[in-house]
Amino acid sequence: MRIRFERRREPSRLMQVLTPVGAVVLTMILGAIMFEALGFDGPRAIRETFFTPIFASYKWVDVATRAAPLIIIGLGLSLGNRAKVWNIGAEGQYVIGALTGAGIAFALPNAPSVVIVPMMIAFGMLGGATWAAIPALLRTRYRVSEVLSSLMLVYVALQILNYLIGGPWKDPNGHNFPQTAPFASAQQLPHTLGSTPIPPGLLVAAVLTIVFWIVMTRSVYGFSVRTVGAAPDAARYAGFSADGTVWSTMIIGGAMAGLAGILEASSQLGQINLGFPSGYGFTGIIVSFLGRLNPIGVFLAGVVLAITYVGGQVAQTAVHVPEATAGIFQAMMLFLILASDVLVRYRIRIQHRPPSAAPA
């Protein structure tokens, strides 16, 4: 018996929609079994992780706050992933974007809010885009893998963060903690919009979801990105530049990560400290794939991953599961969605070997 994979002529659209849902459900089932085997209350751990943040209204603000940067970063990464440009360094671009926006705030401490907040956002996006341009340059000029270069730049960004908050930008009134001085009130965005549980970042994420959907489905640029990723030879004959696509998708992805960084710093934290790198850049990779690289799917996936963040903390308190619970579930989702992609694109063929001829 011989097992082989045969490429499907046309992957099922229904399966492409259902497999992310199946990945989440299977993650719950396997997670319950795993925690039960480890001596925890598995079903309760799943309930607290996946359902308490949904039905407990006092957790909605936390979910929305977590979802906003995940969606924004995931949208930027999904654009590059469509073109098979693998930006693994969004975490570094997130950090650099926040630092760049904060630098403008510290340079103009007395500027009015109507001036300084747009400048912080603009420079945050510029900082993230510039940091992403480095692996784009290395890829297009020297053919260095953007996977390696963007990932290594994350650690460079973390060193820059540590230097600034422990040195030139260290808060003189911070009791020697490595952190910046708090932003002035004119430099901060509100935690939520009015009396709603919606943070400013989530509103930005919703608007960007619509923008990215229009760009990807209704523009020549979106068509070029899809073509470069799906059929590089056809894209070249059509006049679409592969190097140009690398540059544009990397810069857009970096700008989105930088935007998420400065929004998080100015609306939720009010300063930058050692805890600022929260792994959103890496989780954004899972968001983009769980959302099937579709802007609407990315929005929903960002909410799901935000639920695991918040629910993981609830389960840690209620069931005493490990602190890494959210990360475990997120990793399981990623592996399951990648595994399901194989079945979406290929069908399994089992061939039975013919019996050998009997000797004469």
mmCIF file of C-alpha atoms in Angstrom:
data_model
loop_
_atom_site.group_PDB
_atom_site.id
_atom_site.type_symbol
_atom_site.label_atom_id
_atom_site.label_comp_id
_atom_site.label_asym_id
_atom_site.label_seq_id
_atom_site.Cartn_x
_atom_site.Cartn_y
_atom_site.Cartn_z
ATOM 1 C CA MET A 1 0.000 0.000 0.000
ATOM 2 C CA ARG A 2 1.327 3.410 -0.988
ATOM 3 C CA ILE A 3 0.018 6.770 0.277
ATOM 4 C CA ARG A 4 0.561 9.898 -1.804
ATOM 5 C CA PHE A 5 -0.776 13.446 -1.893
ATOM 6 C CA GLU A 6 -2.459 14.615 -5.080
ATOM 7 C CA ARG A 7 -2.917 18.342 -5.610
ATOM 8 C CA ARG A 8 -6.547 19.399 -5.979
ATOM 9 C CA ARG A 9 -7.388 21.243 -9.150
ATOM 10 C CA GLU A 10 -9.465 23.806 -7.233
ATOM 11 C CA PRO A 11 -9.404 23.967 -3.400
ATOM 12 C CA SER A 12 -12.864 24.029 -1.862
ATOM 13 C CA ARG A 13 -13.897 27.522 -0.754
ATOM 14 C CA LEU A 14 -16.212 26.005 1.839
ATOM 15 C CA MET A 15 -13.356 24.045 3.365
ATOM 16 C CA GLN A 16 -11.175 27.130 3.427
ATOM 17 C CA VAL A 17 -13.831 28.804 5.566
ATOM 18 C CA LEU A 18 -14.604 25.804 7.774
ATOM 19 C CA THR A 19 -11.051 24.669 8.552
ATOM 20 C CA PRO A 20 -10.208 27.675 10.795
ATOM 21 C CA VAL A 21 -13.379 26.976 12.769
ATOM 22 C CA GLY A 22 -12.418 23.322 12.944
ATOM 23 C CA ALA A 23 -8.924 24.268 14.128
ATOM 24 C CA VAL A 24 -10.387 26.260 17.023
ATOM 25 C CA VAL A 25 -12.814 23.476 17.997
ATOM 26 C CA LEU A 26 -10.095 20.821 17.762
ATOM 27 C CA THR A 27 -7.820 23.016 19.881
ATOM 28 C CA MET A 28 -10.489 23.037 22.596
ATOM 29 C CA ILE A 29 -10.877 19.250 22.482
ATOM 30 C CA LEU A 30 -7.161 18.487 22.475
ATOM 31 C CA GLY A 31 -6.548 21.158 25.118
ATOM 32 C CA ALA A 32 -9.125 19.629 27.453
ATOM 33 C CA ILE A 33 -7.587 16.185 27.013
ATOM 34 C CA MET A 34 -4.065 17.528 27.565
ATOM 35 C CA PHE A 35 -4.900 19.452 30.741
ATOM 36 C CA GLU A 36 -6.924 16.540 32.088
ATOM 37 C CA ALA A 37 -3.923 14.266 31.562
ATOM 38 C CA LEU A 38 -1.734 16.768 33.425
ATOM 39 C CA GLY A 39 -4.026 16.677 36.448
ATOM 40 C CA PHE A 40 -6.051 19.855 35.851
ATOM 41 C CA ASP A 41 -9.785 20.207 35.309
ATOM 42 C CA GLY A 42 -9.588 20.114 31.498
ATOM 43 C CA PRO A 43 -13.204 21.017 30.610
ATOM 44 C CA ARG A 44 -13.199 23.898 33.092
ATOM 45 C CA ALA A 45 -9.879 25.169 31.727
ATOM 46 C CA ILE A 46 -11.399 25.291 28.248
ATOM 47 C CA ARG A 47 -14.553 26.967 29.545
ATOM 48 C CA GLU A 48 -12.614 29.657 31.375
ATOM 49 C CA THR A 49 -10.247 30.212 28.444
ATOM 50 C CA PHE A 50 -12.672 30.331 25.537
ATOM 51 C CA PHE A 51 -16.103 31.159 26.950
ATOM 52 C CA THR A 52 -15.730 33.288 30.075
ATOM 53 C CA PRO A 53 -14.273 36.269 28.129
ATOM 54 C CA ILE A 54 -17.280 36.094 25.789
ATOM 55 C CA PHE A 55 -20.090 35.847 28.341
ATOM 56 C CA ALA A 56 -18.566 37.886 31.188
ATOM 57 C CA SER A 57 -19.257 41.497 30.185
ATOM 58 C CA TYR A 58 -16.585 42.847 32.528
ATOM 59 C CA LYS A 59 -13.971 41.138 30.305
ATOM 60 C CA TRP A 60 -15.130 42.728 27.056
ATOM 61 C CA VAL A 61 -12.884 45.760 27.446
ATOM 62 C CA ASP A 62 -9.875 43.484 27.956
ATOM 63 C CA VAL A 63 -10.755 41.432 24.877
ATOM 64 C CA ALA A 64 -11.237 44.539 22.733
ATOM 65 C CA THR A 65 -7.978 46.027 23.999
ATOM 66 C CA ARG A 66 -6.049 42.854 23.155
ATOM 67 C CA ALA A 67 -7.777 42.405 19.804
ATOM 68 C CA ALA A 68 -6.924 45.850 18.431
ATOM 69 C CA PRO A 69 -3.132 45.438 17.980
ATOM 70 C CA LEU A 70 -3.518 41.822 16.891
ATOM 71 C CA ILE A 71 -5.918 42.797 14.094
ATOM 72 C CA ILE A 72 -3.834 45.756 12.922
ATOM 73 C CA ILE A 73 -0.623 43.709 12.825
ATOM 74 C CA GLY A 74 -2.401 40.711 11.301
ATOM 75 C CA LEU A 75 -3.789 42.849 8.468
ATOM 76 C CA GLY A 76 -0.316 44.091 7.569
ATOM 77 C CA LEU A 77 1.212 40.621 7.693
ATOM 78 C CA SER A 78 -1.598 39.033 5.673
ATOM 79 C CA LEU A 79 -0.818 41.335 2.764
ATOM 80 C CA GLY A 80 2.787 40.146 2.610
ATOM 81 C CA ASN A 81 1.860 36.525 3.198
ATOM 82 C CA ARG A 82 -0.457 36.693 0.182
ATOM 83 C CA ALA A 83 2.627 37.538 -1.887
ATOM 84 C CA LYS A 84 4.713 34.901 -0.060
ATOM 85 C CA VAL A 85 6.778 37.621 1.601
ATOM 86 C CA TRP A 86 7.309 36.332 5.121
ATOM 87 C CA ASN A 87 7.682 39.178 7.601
ATOM 88 C CA ILE A 88 8.519 37.466 10.918
ATOM 89 C CA GLY A 89 9.782 40.651 12.559
ATOM 90 C CA ALA A 90 6.544 42.508 13.299
ATOM 91 C CA GLU A 91 7.368 42.430 17.006
ATOM 92 C CA GLY A 92 10.462 44.553 16.383
ATOM 93 C CA GLN A 93 8.556 46.907 14.104
ATOM 94 C CA TYR A 94 5.896 47.220 16.821
ATOM 95 C CA VAL A 95 8.567 48.247 19.343
ATOM 96 C CA ILE A 96 10.364 50.657 17.009
ATOM 97 C CA GLY A 97 7.070 52.271 16.000
ATOM 98 C CA ALA A 98 6.221 52.922 19.642
ATOM 99 C CA LEU A 99 9.699 54.305 20.344
ATOM 100 C CA THR A 100 9.611 56.592 17.300
ATOM 101 C CA GLY A 101 6.197 57.968 18.212
ATOM 102 C CA ALA A 102 7.292 58.414 21.823
ATOM 103 C CA GLY A 103 10.407 60.254 20.678
ATOM 104 C CA ILE A 104 8.248 62.867 18.959
ATOM 105 C CA ALA A 105 6.169 63.226 22.124
ATOM 106 C CA PHE A 106 9.265 63.806 24.250
ATOM 107 C CA ALA A 107 10.720 66.237 21.698
ATOM 108 C CA LEU A 108 7.533 68.356 21.662
ATOM 109 C CA PRO A 109 6.231 68.196 25.244
ATOM 110 C CA ASN A 110 4.095 71.332 25.010
ATOM 111 C CA ALA A 111 2.449 70.761 21.631
ATOM 112 C CA PRO A 112 -1.368 70.719 21.660
ATOM 113 C CA SER A 113 -3.159 67.415 21.394
ATOM 114 C CA VAL A 114 -4.545 68.125 17.926
ATOM 115 C CA VAL A 115 -0.966 68.443 16.651
ATOM 116 C CA ILE A 116 1.063 65.959 18.682
ATOM 117 C CA VAL A 117 -1.232 62.919 18.541
ATOM 118 C CA PRO A 118 -1.360 62.777 14.692
ATOM 119 C CA MET A 119 2.405 63.352 14.634
ATOM 120 C CA MET A 120 2.985 60.507 17.076
ATOM 121 C CA ILE A 121 0.846 58.190 14.966
ATOM 122 C CA ALA A 122 2.531 59.265 11.710
ATOM 123 C CA PHE A 123 6.035 58.839 13.110
ATOM 124 C CA GLY A 124 5.077 55.539 14.723
ATOM 125 C CA MET A 125 4.028 54.203 11.329
ATOM 126 C CA LEU A 126 7.160 55.662 9.745
ATOM 127 C CA GLY A 127 9.379 54.008 12.352
ATOM 128 C CA GLY A 128 7.807 50.592 11.827
ATOM 129 C CA ALA A 129 7.975 50.964 8.040
ATOM 130 C CA THR A 130 11.636 51.989 8.161
ATOM 131 C CA TRP A 131 12.522 49.006 10.335
ATOM 132 C CA ALA A 132 10.718 46.698 7.887
ATOM 133 C CA ALA A 133 12.522 48.312 4.953
ATOM 134 C CA ILE A 134 15.833 46.837 6.154
ATOM 135 C CA PRO A 135 14.893 43.188 5.430
ATOM 136 C CA ALA A 136 13.188 44.367 2.217
ATOM 137 C CA LEU A 137 16.494 45.898 1.085
ATOM 138 C CA LEU A 138 18.438 42.798 2.066
ATOM 139 C CA ARG A 139 15.961 40.563 0.219
ATOM 140 C CA THR A 140 15.812 42.552 -3.025
ATOM 141 C CA ARG A 141 19.475 43.551 -3.291
ATOM 142 C CA TYR A 142 21.375 40.696 -1.659
ATOM 143 C CA ARG A 143 18.750 37.903 -1.730
ATOM 144 C CA VAL A 144 18.909 37.495 2.042
ATOM 145 C CA SER A 145 15.883 35.648 3.419
ATOM 146 C CA GLU A 146 13.481 38.122 4.988
ATOM 147 C CA VAL A 147 12.525 35.401 7.470
ATOM 148 C CA LEU A 148 15.967 35.484 9.074
ATOM 149 C CA SER A 149 16.705 39.195 8.752
ATOM 150 C CA SER A 150 13.333 40.401 10.040
ATOM 151 C CA LEU A 151 13.453 37.960 12.954
ATOM 152 C CA MET A 152 16.986 38.981 13.984
ATOM 153 C CA LEU A 153 16.006 42.644 13.868
ATOM 154 C CA VAL A 154 13.472 41.938 16.614
ATOM 155 C CA TYR A 155 16.333 41.433 19.050
ATOM 156 C CA VAL A 156 18.074 44.572 17.828
ATOM 157 C CA ALA A 157 14.853 46.510 18.496
ATOM 158 C CA LEU A 158 14.662 45.048 22.007
ATOM 159 C CA GLN A 159 18.219 46.161 22.707
ATOM 160 C CA ILE A 160 17.377 49.680 21.535
ATOM 161 C CA LEU A 161 14.329 49.640 23.821
ATOM 162 C CA ASN A 162 16.407 48.508 26.801
ATOM 163 C CA TYR A 163 19.032 51.174 26.139
ATOM 164 C CA LEU A 164 16.553 54.052 25.841
ATOM 165 C CA ILE A 165 14.337 53.241 28.831
ATOM 166 C CA GLY A 166 17.354 52.432 30.992
ATOM 167 C CA GLY A 167 19.377 55.429 29.824
ATOM 168 C CA PRO A 168 18.462 58.631 27.950
ATOM 169 C CA TRP A 169 14.689 58.251 28.350
ATOM 170 C CA LYS A 170 14.678 56.830 31.854
ATOM 171 C CA ASP A 171 12.060 58.430 34.074
ATOM 172 C CA PRO A 172 13.919 60.449 36.764
ATOM 173 C CA ASN A 173 10.914 60.007 39.035
ATOM 174 C CA GLY A 174 10.435 56.311 38.302
ATOM 175 C CA HIS A 175 12.176 54.969 41.425
ATOM 176 C CA ASN A 176 14.968 53.585 39.232
ATOM 177 C CA PHE A 177 12.614 51.367 37.218
ATOM 178 C CA PRO A 178 13.539 51.082 33.508
ATOM 179 C CA GLN A 179 10.676 53.027 31.983
ATOM 180 C CA THR A 180 10.018 56.327 30.253
ATOM 181 C CA ALA A 181 8.306 59.245 31.881
ATOM 182 C CA PRO A 182 4.507 59.147 31.421
ATOM 183 C CA PHE A 183 3.147 60.890 28.356
ATOM 184 C CA ALA A 184 1.494 64.242 28.952
ATOM 185 C CA SER A 185 -2.297 64.186 28.967
ATOM 186 C CA ALA A 186 -2.353 65.951 25.581
ATOM 187 C CA GLN A 187 -0.249 63.101 24.144
ATOM 188 C CA GLN A 188 -2.546 60.302 25.253
ATOM 189 C CA LEU A 189 -5.586 58.759 23.657
ATOM 190 C CA PRO A 190 -8.480 57.604 25.871
ATOM 191 C CA HIS A 191 -8.562 54.004 27.063
ATOM 192 C CA THR A 192 -12.042 53.583 25.589
ATOM 193 C CA LEU A 193 -14.364 55.668 23.456
ATOM 194 C CA GLY A 194 -16.821 57.311 25.826
ATOM 195 C CA SER A 195 -18.820 54.832 27.883
ATOM 196 C CA THR A 196 -18.345 52.005 25.373
ATOM 197 C CA PRO A 197 -15.925 49.085 25.854
ATOM 198 C CA ILE A 198 -14.284 49.960 22.524
ATOM 199 C CA PRO A 199 -10.672 51.216 22.661
ATOM 200 C CA PRO A 200 -9.529 53.667 19.953
ATOM 201 C CA GLY A 201 -7.320 50.965 18.462
ATOM 202 C CA LEU A 202 -10.262 48.670 17.764
ATOM 203 C CA LEU A 203 -12.053 51.426 15.852
ATOM 204 C CA VAL A 204 -8.882 51.948 13.799
ATOM 205 C CA ALA A 205 -8.676 48.184 13.252
ATOM 206 C CA ALA A 206 -12.278 48.052 11.993
ATOM 207 C CA VAL A 207 -11.660 50.887 9.521
ATOM 208 C CA LEU A 208 -8.413 49.289 8.329
ATOM 209 C CA THR A 209 -10.197 45.962 7.830
ATOM 210 C CA ILE A 210 -12.553 47.619 5.347
ATOM 211 C CA VAL A 211 -9.665 49.449 3.642
ATOM 212 C CA PHE A 212 -7.583 46.277 3.289
ATOM 213 C CA TRP A 213 -10.598 44.341 1.975
ATOM 214 C CA ILE A 214 -11.192 46.964 -0.726
ATOM 215 C CA VAL A 215 -7.501 47.055 -1.636
ATOM 216 C CA MET A 216 -7.179 43.281 -1.829
ATOM 217 C CA THR A 217 -10.385 42.598 -3.744
ATOM 218 C CA ARG A 218 -11.093 45.746 -5.762
ATOM 219 C CA SER A 219 -7.723 47.208 -6.774
ATOM 220 C CA VAL A 220 -4.996 46.475 -9.309
ATOM 221 C CA TYR A 221 -2.445 46.497 -6.492
ATOM 222 C CA GLY A 222 -4.324 43.792 -4.603
ATOM 223 C CA PHE A 223 -4.510 41.726 -7.792
ATOM 224 C CA SER A 224 -0.761 42.137 -8.320
ATOM 225 C CA VAL A 225 -0.026 40.978 -4.772
ATOM 226 C CA ARG A 226 -2.180 37.878 -5.221
ATOM 227 C CA THR A 227 -0.637 37.132 -8.594
ATOM 228 C CA VAL A 228 2.956 37.486 -7.393
ATOM 229 C CA GLY A 229 2.194 35.047 -4.584
ATOM 230 C CA ALA A 230 0.198 32.521 -6.605
ATOM 231 C CA ALA A 231 1.881 32.619 -10.016
ATOM 232 C CA PRO A 232 5.256 34.439 -10.080
ATOM 233 C CA ASP A 233 5.869 33.684 -13.768
ATOM 234 C CA ALA A 234 2.471 35.022 -14.790
ATOM 235 C CA ALA A 235 3.045 38.092 -12.630
ATOM 236 C CA ARG A 236 6.347 38.771 -14.367
ATOM 237 C CA TYR A 237 4.764 38.477 -17.809
ATOM 238 C CA ALA A 238 1.968 40.812 -16.665
ATOM 239 C CA GLY A 239 4.529 43.418 -15.673
ATOM 240 C CA PHE A 240 4.181 43.072 -11.903
ATOM 241 C CA SER A 241 7.506 43.547 -10.136
ATOM 242 C CA ALA A 242 8.346 40.890 -7.560
ATOM 243 C CA ASP A 243 10.922 43.160 -5.902
ATOM 244 C CA GLY A 244 8.451 46.032 -5.865
ATOM 245 C CA THR A 245 5.915 43.775 -4.167
ATOM 246 C CA VAL A 246 8.497 42.799 -1.529
ATOM 247 C CA TRP A 247 9.156 46.471 -0.796
ATOM 248 C CA SER A 248 5.513 47.527 -0.659
ATOM 249 C CA THR A 249 4.238 44.618 1.414
ATOM 250 C CA MET A 250 7.116 44.802 3.889
ATOM 251 C CA ILE A 251 6.704 48.560 4.338
ATOM 252 C CA ILE A 252 2.924 48.305 4.739
ATOM 253 C CA GLY A 253 3.328 45.458 7.225
ATOM 254 C CA GLY A 254 5.923 47.435 9.179
ATOM 255 C CA ALA A 255 3.752 50.553 9.170
ATOM 256 C CA MET A 256 0.814 48.570 10.560
ATOM 257 C CA ALA A 257 2.994 47.088 13.307
ATOM 258 C CA GLY A 258 4.326 50.546 14.152
ATOM 259 C CA LEU A 259 0.789 51.917 14.229
ATOM 260 C CA ALA A 260 -0.254 49.173 16.641
ATOM 261 C CA GLY A 261 2.754 49.966 18.815
ATOM 262 C CA ILE A 262 2.153 53.685 19.180
ATOM 263 C CA LEU A 263 -1.596 53.208 19.691
ATOM 264 C CA GLU A 264 -0.910 50.718 22.467
ATOM 265 C CA ALA A 265 1.646 53.016 24.099
ATOM 266 C CA SER A 266 -0.425 56.187 23.906
ATOM 267 C CA SER A 267 -3.893 54.827 24.671
ATOM 268 C CA GLN A 268 -3.358 51.909 27.052
ATOM 269 C CA LEU A 269 0.005 52.250 28.805
ATOM 270 C CA GLY A 270 0.744 55.973 28.778
ATOM 271 C CA GLN A 271 4.482 55.218 28.741
ATOM 272 C CA ILE A 272 6.962 52.569 27.560
ATOM 273 C CA ASN A 273 8.563 50.066 29.914
ATOM 274 C CA LEU A 274 10.231 46.646 29.850
ATOM 275 C CA GLY A 275 6.854 44.930 29.628
ATOM 276 C CA PHE A 276 5.917 46.715 26.422
ATOM 277 C CA PRO A 277 7.040 43.914 24.047
ATOM 278 C CA SER A 278 4.022 41.675 24.579
ATOM 279 C CA GLY A 279 4.402 39.171 21.735
ATOM 280 C CA TYR A 280 1.683 40.791 19.628
ATOM 281 C CA GLY A 281 3.994 40.796 16.610
ATOM 282 C CA PHE A 282 4.490 37.044 16.752
ATOM 283 C CA THR A 283 0.840 36.320 17.553
ATOM 284 C CA GLY A 284 -0.114 38.477 14.558
ATOM 285 C CA ILE A 285 1.396 35.749 12.359
ATOM 286 C CA ILE A 286 -1.104 33.260 13.781
ATOM 287 C CA VAL A 287 -3.899 35.804 13.312
ATOM 288 C CA SER A 288 -3.090 36.244 9.630
ATOM 289 C CA PHE A 289 -3.105 32.511 8.902
ATOM 290 C CA LEU A 290 -6.100 31.710 11.094
ATOM 291 C CA GLY A 291 -7.940 34.463 9.213
ATOM 292 C CA ARG A 292 -7.026 32.835 5.894
ATOM 293 C CA LEU A 293 -5.150 36.014 4.829
ATOM 294 C CA ASN A 294 -8.556 37.603 4.303
ATOM 295 C CA PRO A 295 -9.124 40.982 6.029
ATOM 296 C CA ILE A 296 -12.535 39.979 7.401
ATOM 297 C CA GLY A 297 -11.131 36.668 8.582
ATOM 298 C CA VAL A 298 -8.168 38.442 10.166
ATOM 299 C CA PHE A 299 -10.546 40.658 12.156
ATOM 300 C CA LEU A 300 -12.418 37.624 13.500
ATOM 301 C CA ALA A 301 -9.180 35.723 14.164
ATOM 302 C CA GLY A 302 -7.809 38.703 16.092
ATOM 303 C CA VAL A 303 -10.839 38.586 18.373
ATOM 304 C CA VAL A 304 -10.427 34.816 18.878
ATOM 305 C CA LEU A 305 -6.747 35.161 19.799
ATOM 306 C CA ALA A 306 -7.577 38.066 22.114
ATOM 307 C CA ILE A 307 -10.085 35.803 23.865
ATOM 308 C CA THR A 308 -7.326 33.232 24.464
ATOM 309 C CA TYR A 309 -5.094 35.934 25.965
ATOM 310 C CA VAL A 310 -7.770 37.108 28.382
ATOM 311 C CA GLY A 311 -9.184 33.637 29.004
ATOM 312 C CA GLY A 312 -5.725 32.251 29.686
ATOM 313 C CA GLN A 313 -5.357 34.712 32.552
ATOM 314 C CA VAL A 314 -8.807 33.764 33.879
ATOM 315 C CA ALA A 315 -7.982 30.042 33.676
ATOM 316 C CA GLN A 316 -4.665 30.636 35.411
ATOM 317 C CA THR A 317 -6.503 32.136 38.384
ATOM 318 C CA ALA A 318 -9.520 29.817 38.427
ATOM 319 C CA VAL A 319 -7.985 26.466 37.471
ATOM 320 C CA HIS A 320 -4.315 27.180 38.266
ATOM 321 C CA VAL A 321 -3.146 26.144 34.816
ATOM 322 C CA PRO A 322 0.332 27.286 33.704
ATOM 323 C CA GLU A 323 0.927 30.901 32.757
ATOM 324 C CA ALA A 324 1.773 29.798 29.213
ATOM 325 C CA THR A 325 -1.761 28.459 28.623
ATOM 326 C CA ALA A 326 -2.673 31.130 26.059
ATOM 327 C CA GLY A 327 0.552 30.505 24.150
ATOM 328 C CA ILE A 328 -0.100 26.762 24.144
ATOM 329 C CA PHE A 329 -3.554 27.215 22.637
ATOM 330 C CA GLN A 330 -2.292 29.732 20.084
ATOM 331 C CA ALA A 331 0.475 27.393 18.957
ATOM 332 C CA MET A 332 -1.991 24.514 18.656
ATOM 333 C CA MET A 333 -4.274 26.654 16.499
ATOM 334 C CA LEU A 334 -1.385 27.571 14.196
ATOM 335 C CA PHE A 335 -0.233 23.984 13.724
ATOM 336 C CA LEU A 336 -3.776 22.737 13.171
ATOM 337 C CA ILE A 337 -4.595 25.411 10.603
ATOM 338 C CA LEU A 338 -1.352 24.705 8.728
ATOM 339 C CA ALA A 339 -2.071 20.975 8.833
ATOM 340 C CA SER A 340 -5.609 21.515 7.572
ATOM 341 C CA ASP A 341 -4.204 23.533 4.662
ATOM 342 C CA VAL A 342 -2.566 20.362 3.405
ATOM 343 C CA LEU A 343 -5.947 18.628 3.251
ATOM 344 C CA VAL A 344 -7.568 21.666 1.623
ATOM 345 C CA ARG A 345 -4.984 21.783 -1.159
ATOM 346 C CA TYR A 346 -4.280 18.069 -1.538
ATOM 347 C CA ARG A 347 -6.299 14.869 -1.473
ATOM 348 C CA ILE A 348 -4.907 11.653 -0.049
ATOM 349 C CA ARG A 349 -4.624 8.773 -2.524
ATOM 350 C CA ILE A 350 -4.036 5.244 -1.337
ATOM 351 C CA GLN A 351 -2.642 2.950 -3.968
ATOM 352 C CA HIS A 352 -2.567 -0.773 -3.413
ATOM 353 C CA ARG A 353 0.432 -2.488 -4.904
ATOM 354 C CA PRO A 354 -0.492 -5.315 -7.276
ATOM 355 C CA PRO A 355 0.414 -8.745 -5.915
ATOM 356 C CA SER A 356 3.759 -9.960 -7.173
ATOM 357 C CA ALA A 357 3.605 -12.601 -9.858
ATOM 358 C CA ALA A 358 3.826 -16.195 -8.593
ATOM 359 C CA PRO A 359 7.071 -17.931 -9.503
ATOM 360 C CA ALA A 360 6.834 -20.265 -12.503
#
